[in-house]
Amino acid sequence: MKTKTKYIFVTGGVISGVGKGIMAASMGAILKAKGLKVSIQKCDPYFNVDAGLLNPREHGECFVTRDGAETDLDLGHYERFLDEEMTGNSIWTSGKLYKTLIDAERSGKFGGKTVQLVPHVTNMVQQTFLDNARDFESDVHIVEIGGTVGDIEGLHFIEAVREFPTKVGRENCLYVHVCYVPWLSTSQEFKTKPAQNSLRDLRQFGIIPDMVVARMDVDQLVKAPHVASKLATFCGVREDAVVLMPDAKSVYEVPLNAVKSGVLAPLERFIDHGDPDMSQWEKLVKRIESKPTKTVRIGMVAKYVDNTDTYLSVTEALKAAAWEAGVDLKTVWINAEEATDADFADVDGIVVPGGFGIRGVEGKIAAAAYCLEHNKPYLGLCLGMQVAVIAAARRGGVKCANSEEFGAQEGKNVVYIMEGQQGKESTGGTMRLGNYPAVLKKGTKLAKIYGATEVIERHRHRYEVNQEFTEQIRAGGLEIAGTSPDGALVEFVEAPNCDYFVATQGHPEYRSRPYRAHPMFAGLLKAASKK
Ligand code: GLN
């Protein structure tokens, strides 16, 4: 019989952005390396129902799950660290929570009762923990609470977490508080006061943590026993449960750093399951730290070059491919609004990632046209495939070819809106989202790259290639290499006359892992390193 699921709750203090999510995911990776089945979820205080309509400049990448939820980029970290596919249930924003609750109230589900924050909201939050643990059949389920303790908008999550042991037993809950310990250069010392204050805030809500992760302002592992003993004394935690974490050069070092910093003692008091096999992480970090002699320059032709978090899964997928190929990756950000042929000539390969809206689109089309013309390695992702098709159609004689999204003239819409998508352009959760299968034509380069003809990728789009223009697109140098199983939708294109010019309507970047590059990215790095 399966033993009872254990729950780990990760809260944050002092400031956000110190890597609470990476720490939560790293603990998950360590427990997974012990042979345990681990799942993870995020509770985010904001009131957007999901991340679908959020401005990526403000919020970073919108990560899409296999079941089609548009989520926060943290879920991407979770997938890359745990090698486990998340679902829509892996994230609960306050917006989604309240919407579900109010919908239930309107449909009469509460039988005349007054609906309140406690117990109705808190029960719902707790139910998400139980549902995830059940769906993932978890030995350990980790819950990261977004924001910092004391934020008024996150209180319902903190209260739900505090009450939860009454449902599953205190011995099955581990509270971890991640806080920041700054270094004061004038007096040359670490200051624990802000961390102490955040732990006091947490105590006020009835939670005394079992483990404190002190994110320290240093770039290497430190011995600072006075920090640990001070936090232990003032905050009522065991001294060996204060884990001092320095900044890491790469996020993938964090699982190993956590072990070196003593995370195992408090974790193993909570769940004893043998030693973790960290060899996968050791191998990865060794790859990351190796100093390859060959540098490969990949140009990212994009719009939000001032917030590259917008393309986080793409940049992580590129890194994974570079580590696998044993080359030093230099990502060159090319502002799509100002891009010229000189920028394209200056790099060894080009990626045009996903995107929405007309701004910068001509620069992306120019990038695809340049690669077709000059046999430069090209990888197009979603919009990156659509602009490639536009470039090919223009080369193939459809002057002014464009996408309906960018106001194509009549008869020139080589990319057009999918059936049923009209009028939904500014609404949330209505695109073609999540996993869809595709069939690759036998003998195509892409079938070879994948090593398969039936593939599944995640999607997030409203527009599709107009197959009435297949001939002109072909004349312009692109072949349709894969479609939806019924042939209705173009999923992959490639250029038979180029060494490596591939593009897809999907988002393969979401399925890349740091230790297992996605074949489309691996292929790009390989081709670019030959240039
Ligand atoms: N804007 C395009 C569409 O909606 C591409 C979307 C994307 O790149 N994710 O189809």
Coordinates of C-alpha atoms and ligand atoms in Angstrom, one line a residue:
M1 CA 0.0 0.0 0.0
K2 CA 1.1 3.5 -0.7
T3 CA 2.3 5.4 2.3
K4 CA 0.8 8.7 3.1
T5 CA 1.8 11.7 1.0
K6 CA 4.0 14.2 2.7
Y7 CA 3.7 18.0 2.0
I8 CA 6.4 20.6 1.9
F9 CA 5.3 24.3 2.0
V10 CA 7.8 26.9 0.8
T11 CA 7.2 30.5 1.8
G12 CA 9.4 33.5 1.1
G13 CA 10.5 36.5 3.2
V14 CA 12.3 39.9 3.0
I15 CA 12.2 40.3 -0.8
S16 CA 11.0 38.3 -3.7
G17 CA 13.3 37.2 -6.5
V18 CA 15.8 35.4 -4.4
G19 CA 15.1 32.1 -6.0
K20 CA 12.4 30.6 -3.8
G21 CA 11.0 28.7 -6.8
I22 CA 14.4 27.3 -7.8
M23 CA 14.9 26.2 -4.2
A24 CA 11.5 24.5 -4.1
A25 CA 12.3 22.8 -7.4
S26 CA 15.8 21.8 -6.2
M27 CA 14.4 20.2 -3.0
G28 CA 12.0 18.3 -5.3
A29 CA 15.0 17.2 -7.5
I30 CA 16.9 16.0 -4.5
L31 CA 13.9 14.0 -3.2
K32 CA 13.3 12.6 -6.7
A33 CA 17.0 11.6 -6.7
K34 CA 16.2 9.6 -3.6
G35 CA 13.7 7.6 -5.7
L36 CA 10.6 9.3 -4.4
K37 CA 7.7 10.4 -6.6
V38 CA 7.6 14.2 -6.3
S39 CA 5.0 16.7 -7.5
I40 CA 4.9 20.5 -7.1
Q41 CA 2.5 23.4 -7.4
K42 CA 2.5 27.1 -7.1
C43 CA 0.0 29.3 -5.3
D44 CA 0.3 32.8 -6.7
P45 CA -1.4 35.8 -5.0
Y46 CA -2.2 37.8 -8.2
F47 CA -5.8 38.1 -9.4
N48 CA -5.3 37.3 -13.1
V49 CA -7.0 33.9 -13.7
D50 CA -3.9 32.8 -15.6
A51 CA -0.8 34.2 -17.2
G52 CA -2.3 34.2 -20.7
L53 CA -3.2 37.9 -20.9
L54 CA -0.2 39.2 -18.9
N55 CA 2.3 41.4 -20.7
P56 CA 5.4 39.3 -21.0
R57 CA 7.6 42.4 -20.6
E58 CA 6.2 42.7 -17.1
H59 CA 5.7 39.1 -16.2
G60 CA 8.2 37.1 -18.3
E61 CA 7.3 34.0 -20.4
C62 CA 3.9 32.4 -20.5
F63 CA 4.5 28.7 -20.0
V64 CA 2.0 26.3 -21.5
T65 CA 1.3 23.0 -19.9
R66 CA 0.4 19.8 -21.8
D67 CA -3.3 20.2 -20.9
G68 CA -3.2 23.7 -22.3
A69 CA -3.0 26.0 -19.2
E70 CA -1.2 29.3 -19.8
T71 CA 0.9 29.7 -16.7
D72 CA 3.8 31.4 -15.0
L73 CA 7.3 30.7 -16.0
D74 CA 8.0 29.0 -12.6
L75 CA 6.2 25.9 -14.0
G76 CA 8.9 25.8 -16.6
H77 CA 11.5 25.6 -13.8
Y78 CA 9.6 22.9 -12.1
E79 CA 9.4 20.8 -15.3
R80 CA 13.1 21.3 -16.0
F81 CA 14.1 20.3 -12.5
L82 CA 11.7 17.5 -11.9
D83 CA 11.4 16.2 -15.5
E84 CA 7.7 15.9 -14.8
E85 CA 5.0 17.5 -16.9
M86 CA 2.9 20.0 -15.0
T87 CA -0.9 20.5 -15.5
G88 CA -3.3 23.4 -15.1
N89 CA -3.8 22.3 -11.5
S90 CA -0.1 22.9 -10.8
I91 CA -0.8 26.6 -10.5
W92 CA -3.5 28.4 -8.5
T93 CA -3.7 32.2 -8.7
S94 CA -6.0 34.1 -6.4
G95 CA -8.0 35.0 -9.5
K96 CA -8.5 31.4 -10.5
L97 CA -9.4 30.4 -6.9
Y98 CA -12.0 33.2 -6.5
K99 CA -13.4 32.7 -9.9
T100 CA -14.0 29.0 -9.2
L101 CA -15.5 29.8 -5.8
I102 CA -17.8 32.4 -7.1
D103 CA -18.9 30.3 -10.0
A104 CA -19.7 27.5 -7.5
E105 CA -21.6 30.0 -5.3
R106 CA -23.7 31.2 -8.4
S107 CA -24.5 27.7 -9.3
G108 CA -25.9 27.0 -5.9
K109 CA -23.3 24.6 -4.7
F110 CA -23.2 26.1 -1.1
G111 CA -26.7 25.2 -0.2
G112 CA -27.6 28.6 1.3
K113 CA -24.5 28.9 3.5
T114 CA -22.6 32.1 3.9
V115 CA -19.5 31.7 1.8
Q116 CA -16.4 33.0 3.6
L117 CA -12.6 33.2 3.4
V118 CA -12.3 30.7 6.2
P119 CA -13.3 27.9 5.6
H120 CA -14.4 28.1 2.0
V121 CA -11.4 29.7 0.3
T122 CA -8.9 27.9 2.5
N123 CA -10.6 24.6 2.0
M124 CA -10.5 25.1 -1.7
V125 CA -6.8 25.9 -1.5
Q126 CA -6.2 22.7 0.5
Q127 CA -8.2 20.7 -1.9
T128 CA -5.8 21.7 -4.7
F129 CA -2.9 20.2 -2.6
L130 CA -4.9 16.9 -2.1
D131 CA -5.9 16.8 -5.7
N132 CA -2.4 17.2 -7.0
A133 CA -1.0 14.6 -4.6
R134 CA -3.7 12.2 -5.8
D135 CA -3.3 12.9 -9.5
F136 CA 0.5 12.7 -9.4
E137 CA 0.5 9.8 -6.9
S138 CA 3.1 11.7 -5.0
D139 CA 5.2 10.6 -2.1
V140 CA 6.0 14.2 -1.6
H141 CA 4.0 17.2 -2.8
I142 CA 5.7 20.6 -2.7
V143 CA 3.7 23.8 -2.6
E144 CA 5.4 27.1 -3.3
I145 CA 3.6 30.2 -2.1
G146 CA 4.3 33.2 -4.4
G147 CA 5.3 36.6 -3.1
T148 CA 6.5 37.2 0.5
V149 CA 4.9 36.5 3.8
G150 CA 2.8 39.4 5.0
D151 CA 1.6 40.5 1.5
I152 CA -2.1 41.0 2.2
E153 CA -3.1 39.4 -1.1
G154 CA -1.4 36.1 -0.2
L155 CA -3.0 35.7 3.3
H156 CA -5.6 33.1 2.3
F157 CA -2.8 30.9 1.0
I158 CA -0.8 31.2 4.3
E159 CA -3.9 30.5 6.4
A160 CA -4.7 27.4 4.2
V161 CA -1.1 26.2 4.7
R162 CA -1.2 26.8 8.5
E163 CA -4.5 24.8 8.8
F164 CA -3.5 22.0 6.6
P165 CA -1.9 19.7 9.2
T166 CA -5.3 19.3 10.8
K167 CA -6.2 17.4 7.6
V168 CA -3.1 15.3 7.1
G169 CA -1.1 15.4 10.4
R170 CA 1.7 17.8 11.4
E171 CA 4.2 15.0 11.0
N172 CA 3.4 15.0 7.3
C173 CA 4.0 18.7 6.7
L174 CA 7.4 20.5 6.4
Y175 CA 7.5 24.3 6.5
V176 CA 10.4 25.9 4.7
H177 CA 11.0 29.6 4.7
V178 CA 13.3 31.1 2.2
C179 CA 14.6 34.5 3.2
Y180 CA 17.3 36.9 2.2
V181 CA 20.4 37.8 4.3
P182 CA 22.1 40.9 2.9
W183 CA 25.8 41.7 3.2
L184 CA 26.6 45.1 4.6
S185 CA 29.8 46.2 2.9
T186 CA 30.4 49.2 5.2
S187 CA 30.6 47.1 8.3
Q188 CA 31.7 43.9 6.5
E189 CA 29.0 41.7 8.0
F190 CA 25.8 39.7 7.2
K191 CA 22.7 41.2 8.6
T192 CA 20.0 38.8 9.8
K193 CA 17.5 41.4 11.1
P194 CA 15.3 41.4 7.9
A195 CA 15.2 37.6 7.9
Q196 CA 14.3 37.6 11.6
N197 CA 11.5 40.1 10.9
S198 CA 10.1 37.9 8.1
L199 CA 10.2 34.9 10.4
R200 CA 8.4 36.8 13.0
D201 CA 5.7 37.8 10.4
L202 CA 5.4 34.1 9.6
R203 CA 5.0 33.2 13.3
Q204 CA 2.3 35.8 13.6
F205 CA 0.3 33.7 11.2
G206 CA 0.9 30.6 13.3
I207 CA 3.7 29.0 11.3
I208 CA 7.1 28.2 12.9
P209 CA 9.2 26.8 10.0
D210 CA 11.0 23.5 10.2
M211 CA 13.7 24.8 7.9
V212 CA 15.0 28.2 7.0
V213 CA 16.9 28.8 3.8
A214 CA 19.0 31.9 4.1
R215 CA 19.9 33.2 0.7
M216 CA 23.1 35.0 1.2
D217 CA 24.7 37.8 -0.7
V218 CA 27.8 35.9 -1.7
D219 CA 28.9 34.0 -4.7
Q220 CA 30.3 30.9 -3.1
L221 CA 29.4 28.5 -0.3
V222 CA 30.1 30.2 3.0
K223 CA 30.6 29.1 6.5
A224 CA 28.8 31.6 8.6
P225 CA 27.9 29.8 11.8
H226 CA 26.8 33.0 13.5
V227 CA 24.1 33.6 10.9
A228 CA 22.7 30.1 11.4
S229 CA 22.9 30.3 15.2
K230 CA 21.3 33.7 15.3
L231 CA 18.4 32.7 13.0
A232 CA 18.0 29.5 15.0
T233 CA 17.9 31.3 18.4
F234 CA 15.6 34.2 17.3
C235 CA 13.3 32.1 15.2
G236 CA 12.9 28.8 17.0
V237 CA 14.4 26.5 14.4
R238 CA 17.1 24.0 14.9
E239 CA 20.6 25.3 14.0
D240 CA 21.2 22.4 11.6
A241 CA 17.9 23.3 9.8
V242 CA 19.2 26.7 8.8
V243 CA 20.6 26.2 5.3
L244 CA 22.9 29.0 4.0
M245 CA 22.6 29.3 0.2
P246 CA 25.0 31.5 -1.8
D247 CA 24.2 32.8 -5.3
A248 CA 24.8 30.2 -8.0
K249 CA 26.5 30.7 -11.3
S250 CA 23.8 28.6 -12.9
V251 CA 20.4 27.6 -11.5
Y252 CA 21.3 24.0 -12.1
E253 CA 24.0 24.1 -9.5
V254 CA 21.4 24.8 -6.8
P255 CA 20.4 21.1 -6.1
L256 CA 24.1 20.3 -5.5
N257 CA 24.7 23.5 -3.5
A258 CA 21.7 22.7 -1.3
V259 CA 23.1 19.3 -0.5
K260 CA 26.5 20.8 0.3
S261 CA 24.8 23.4 2.4
G262 CA 23.2 20.8 4.6
V263 CA 19.6 20.6 3.3
L264 CA 19.6 16.8 3.7
A265 CA 19.5 16.8 7.6
P266 CA 16.2 18.6 7.9
L267 CA 14.8 16.8 4.8
E268 CA 15.8 13.4 6.0
R269 CA 14.3 14.0 9.5
F270 CA 11.1 14.6 7.6
I271 CA 11.3 11.7 5.1
D272 CA 13.9 9.0 5.3
H273 CA 14.5 7.3 1.9
G274 CA 18.2 6.5 1.4
D275 CA 20.9 8.7 -0.2
P276 CA 20.0 10.8 -3.2
D277 CA 21.7 9.8 -6.5
M278 CA 22.9 13.3 -7.6
S279 CA 25.0 12.0 -10.5
Q280 CA 22.6 13.5 -13.2
W281 CA 23.1 16.9 -11.6
E282 CA 26.9 16.4 -11.2
K283 CA 27.2 15.5 -14.8
L284 CA 25.1 18.5 -15.9
V285 CA 27.1 21.0 -13.8
K286 CA 30.3 19.5 -15.2
R287 CA 29.0 20.1 -18.7
I288 CA 28.0 23.6 -17.8
E289 CA 31.4 24.4 -16.3
S290 CA 33.5 22.9 -19.1
K291 CA 35.1 25.5 -21.2
P292 CA 34.5 24.6 -24.8
T293 CA 36.9 26.2 -27.3
K294 CA 34.3 26.6 -30.0
T295 CA 31.9 29.5 -29.7
V296 CA 28.5 29.4 -31.5
R297 CA 26.6 32.7 -31.9
I298 CA 22.9 32.3 -32.1
G299 CA 20.8 35.4 -33.0
M300 CA 17.4 35.7 -31.2
V301 CA 15.3 37.9 -33.4
A302 CA 12.8 39.2 -30.9
K303 CA 10.7 42.0 -29.6
Y304 CA 11.3 42.0 -25.8
V305 CA 15.0 42.2 -26.0
D306 CA 14.9 44.3 -22.8
N307 CA 13.3 41.4 -20.8
T308 CA 14.7 38.2 -22.0
D309 CA 12.7 36.3 -19.4
T310 CA 10.0 36.5 -22.0
Y311 CA 11.8 33.7 -23.9
L312 CA 13.0 31.8 -20.9
S313 CA 12.2 28.3 -22.1
V314 CA 13.7 29.1 -25.5
T315 CA 17.0 30.3 -24.0
E316 CA 17.1 27.3 -21.6
A317 CA 16.5 25.0 -24.6
L318 CA 19.4 26.7 -26.5
K319 CA 21.7 26.3 -23.5
A320 CA 20.8 22.6 -23.2
A321 CA 21.5 22.1 -26.8
A322 CA 24.9 23.9 -26.5
W323 CA 25.9 21.8 -23.5
E324 CA 25.0 18.7 -25.4
A325 CA 27.0 19.8 -28.5
G326 CA 29.9 20.8 -26.3
V327 CA 30.0 24.3 -27.6
D328 CA 30.1 27.7 -25.9
L329 CA 26.8 29.4 -26.7
K330 CA 26.7 33.2 -27.2
T331 CA 23.1 34.4 -27.5
V332 CA 22.9 37.6 -29.5
W333 CA 19.7 39.6 -29.0
I334 CA 18.6 41.2 -32.2
N335 CA 15.9 43.7 -31.9
A336 CA 13.3 42.7 -34.5
E337 CA 12.3 46.4 -35.0
E338 CA 15.8 47.4 -36.0
A339 CA 17.2 44.2 -37.5
T340 CA 19.2 44.4 -40.7
D341 CA 21.0 41.8 -42.9
A342 CA 24.3 42.8 -41.2
D343 CA 22.9 41.5 -37.9
F344 CA 21.8 38.2 -39.4
A345 CA 25.2 37.8 -41.2
D346 CA 27.0 38.3 -37.9
V347 CA 25.6 35.2 -36.2
D348 CA 26.0 31.4 -36.9
G349 CA 22.3 30.6 -36.6
I350 CA 19.0 32.3 -36.0
V351 CA 15.9 31.6 -33.8
V352 CA 12.7 33.4 -34.3
P353 CA 10.6 32.7 -31.2
G354 CA 6.8 32.9 -30.7
G355 CA 5.1 36.3 -30.6
F356 CA 2.0 38.3 -31.1
G357 CA 1.2 41.5 -32.8
I358 CA 2.6 43.4 -35.7
R359 CA 5.5 45.2 -34.0
G360 CA 8.8 43.9 -35.3
V361 CA 7.3 41.4 -37.6
E362 CA 9.0 42.7 -40.8
G363 CA 12.3 42.2 -39.1
K364 CA 11.4 38.6 -38.3
I365 CA 10.3 38.0 -41.9
A366 CA 13.6 39.5 -43.1
A367 CA 15.5 37.2 -40.8
A368 CA 13.8 34.1 -42.3
A369 CA 14.3 35.4 -45.8
Y370 CA 18.0 36.0 -45.1
C371 CA 18.4 32.4 -43.8
L372 CA 16.6 30.9 -46.8
E373 CA 18.7 33.0 -49.2
H374 CA 22.1 32.4 -47.5
N375 CA 21.7 28.9 -46.2
K376 CA 21.9 30.1 -42.6
P377 CA 20.7 27.7 -39.9
Y378 CA 17.2 28.8 -38.8
L379 CA 14.8 27.6 -36.2
G380 CA 11.3 29.0 -36.2
L381 CA 9.0 28.6 -33.3
C382 CA 5.2 29.2 -33.7
L383 CA 5.3 32.8 -35.1
G384 CA 8.8 31.9 -36.2
M385 CA 7.2 29.4 -38.6
Q386 CA 4.5 31.8 -39.8
V387 CA 7.1 34.4 -40.7
A388 CA 9.2 31.8 -42.5
V389 CA 6.1 30.9 -44.5
I390 CA 5.4 34.5 -45.3
A391 CA 9.1 35.0 -46.4
A392 CA 8.9 31.9 -48.7
A393 CA 5.5 32.9 -50.2
R394 CA 7.0 36.4 -51.0
R395 CA 10.0 34.7 -52.6
G396 CA 7.6 32.4 -54.4
G397 CA 5.7 35.2 -56.1
V398 CA 3.0 36.3 -53.7
K399 CA 4.0 39.9 -53.4
C400 CA 2.9 41.5 -50.1
A401 CA 2.1 38.0 -48.6
N402 CA 1.3 38.4 -45.0
S403 CA -0.6 37.0 -42.0
E404 CA -4.1 38.1 -41.3
E405 CA -2.8 39.0 -37.9
F406 CA -0.8 41.8 -39.5
G407 CA -3.5 43.0 -41.9
A408 CA -2.8 40.9 -45.0
Q409 CA -4.6 42.3 -48.1
E410 CA -7.2 40.1 -49.7
G411 CA -5.7 37.2 -51.5
K412 CA -2.4 37.6 -49.7
N413 CA -3.2 35.9 -46.4
V414 CA -0.7 33.0 -46.5
V415 CA -1.3 32.8 -42.7
Y416 CA -4.9 33.2 -41.6
I417 CA -7.0 32.9 -38.5
M418 CA -8.1 29.4 -37.5
E419 CA -11.7 28.5 -37.7
G420 CA -13.6 29.5 -34.6
Q421 CA -10.9 32.0 -33.5
Q422 CA -12.5 35.1 -35.0
G423 CA -13.3 37.8 -32.5
K424 CA -11.5 36.1 -29.7
E425 CA -8.2 37.9 -30.2
S426 CA -8.1 39.7 -26.9
T427 CA -9.7 37.0 -24.7
G428 CA -8.1 34.6 -22.3
G429 CA -7.7 30.9 -22.6
T430 CA -9.2 30.7 -26.1
M431 CA -6.3 29.9 -28.3
R432 CA -5.4 26.4 -29.6
L433 CA -3.5 25.4 -26.4
G434 CA -1.5 22.5 -25.1
N435 CA -0.6 19.1 -26.6
Y436 CA -1.5 18.3 -30.2
P437 CA -0.2 15.4 -32.3
A438 CA 1.4 15.9 -35.7
V439 CA 2.5 13.6 -38.4
L440 CA 5.8 14.2 -40.2
K441 CA 6.3 13.1 -43.8
K442 CA 8.6 10.1 -44.2
G443 CA 12.0 11.1 -45.6
T444 CA 11.8 14.7 -44.4
K445 CA 14.7 16.2 -42.4
L446 CA 12.4 16.7 -39.5
A447 CA 11.4 13.1 -39.4
K448 CA 15.1 12.3 -39.2
I449 CA 15.8 14.9 -36.5
Y450 CA 13.0 13.6 -34.3
G451 CA 13.7 10.0 -35.2
A452 CA 9.9 9.5 -35.5
T453 CA 7.0 10.5 -37.7
E454 CA 4.4 10.8 -35.0
V455 CA 5.2 13.6 -32.6
I456 CA 3.4 15.7 -30.0
E457 CA 4.2 19.3 -29.1
R458 CA 2.5 22.0 -27.0
H459 CA 0.8 24.8 -28.8
R460 CA -0.4 28.4 -28.2
H461 CA -1.7 30.1 -31.4
R462 CA -4.7 31.5 -33.2
Y463 CA -3.4 31.6 -36.7
E464 CA -2.4 28.8 -39.1
V465 CA -0.8 28.4 -42.5
N466 CA -3.1 28.8 -45.5
Q467 CA -2.5 25.6 -47.6
E468 CA -4.0 27.2 -50.7
F469 CA -0.5 28.8 -51.1
T470 CA 1.4 25.5 -50.8
E471 CA 2.8 25.8 -54.3
Q472 CA 4.0 29.4 -53.9
I473 CA 5.5 28.5 -50.5
R474 CA 7.3 25.6 -52.1
A475 CA 8.5 27.8 -55.0
G476 CA 9.9 30.1 -52.3
G477 CA 12.0 27.3 -50.8
L478 CA 9.8 25.8 -48.1
E479 CA 8.2 22.3 -48.0
I480 CA 5.4 21.3 -45.7
A481 CA 7.0 18.6 -43.6
G482 CA 4.3 17.8 -41.1
T483 CA 0.6 18.4 -40.5
S484 CA -2.1 17.6 -38.0
P485 CA -3.1 13.9 -38.4
D486 CA -6.1 14.9 -40.5
G487 CA -3.8 17.0 -42.7
A488 CA -5.8 20.2 -42.0
L489 CA -3.2 22.1 -40.2
V490 CA 0.4 22.8 -41.1
E491 CA 2.6 21.8 -38.1
F492 CA 6.1 21.7 -39.5
V493 CA 8.0 23.2 -42.5
E494 CA 11.5 22.8 -43.7
A495 CA 13.8 24.1 -46.5
P496 CA 15.0 21.1 -48.6
N497 CA 17.8 23.3 -50.1
C498 CA 19.2 24.6 -46.8
D499 CA 21.4 22.6 -44.4
Y500 CA 19.2 23.4 -41.5
F501 CA 16.1 25.5 -41.9
V502 CA 13.2 24.1 -39.8
A503 CA 10.2 25.6 -38.2
T504 CA 7.1 24.4 -36.3
Q505 CA 3.7 25.8 -35.3
G506 CA 4.3 24.2 -31.8
H507 CA 6.6 25.2 -28.9
P508 CA 9.2 22.5 -28.6
E509 CA 11.1 24.6 -26.1
Y510 CA 8.7 23.6 -23.3
R511 CA 9.7 20.0 -23.6
S512 CA 13.5 20.6 -23.6
R513 CA 15.3 19.5 -20.4
P514 CA 18.8 20.8 -19.3
Y515 CA 20.1 17.2 -19.5
R516 CA 18.1 16.2 -22.6
A517 CA 18.1 18.8 -25.4
H518 CA 15.1 18.9 -27.7
P519 CA 16.1 17.5 -31.1
M520 CA 15.1 20.7 -33.0
F521 CA 17.4 22.8 -30.8
A522 CA 20.1 20.1 -30.8
G523 CA 20.0 20.2 -34.6
L524 CA 20.3 24.0 -34.7
L525 CA 23.4 24.0 -32.5
K526 CA 25.0 21.2 -34.4
A527 CA 24.4 22.9 -37.8
A528 CA 25.4 26.4 -36.5
S529 CA 28.6 25.0 -35.1
K530 CA 29.6 23.8 -38.5
K531 CA 29.2 27.3 -40.0
Ligands
GLN1 N1 0.6 35.2 -33.1 C1 0.6 33.9 -33.8 C2 -0.7 33.2 -33.6 O1 -1.5 33.5 -32.8 C3 1.8 33.1 -33.2 C4 1.6 32.7 -31.8 C5 2.8 32.3 -31.1 O2 3.9 32.5 -31.6 N2 2.7 31.7 -29.9 O3 -0.9 32.2 -34.3

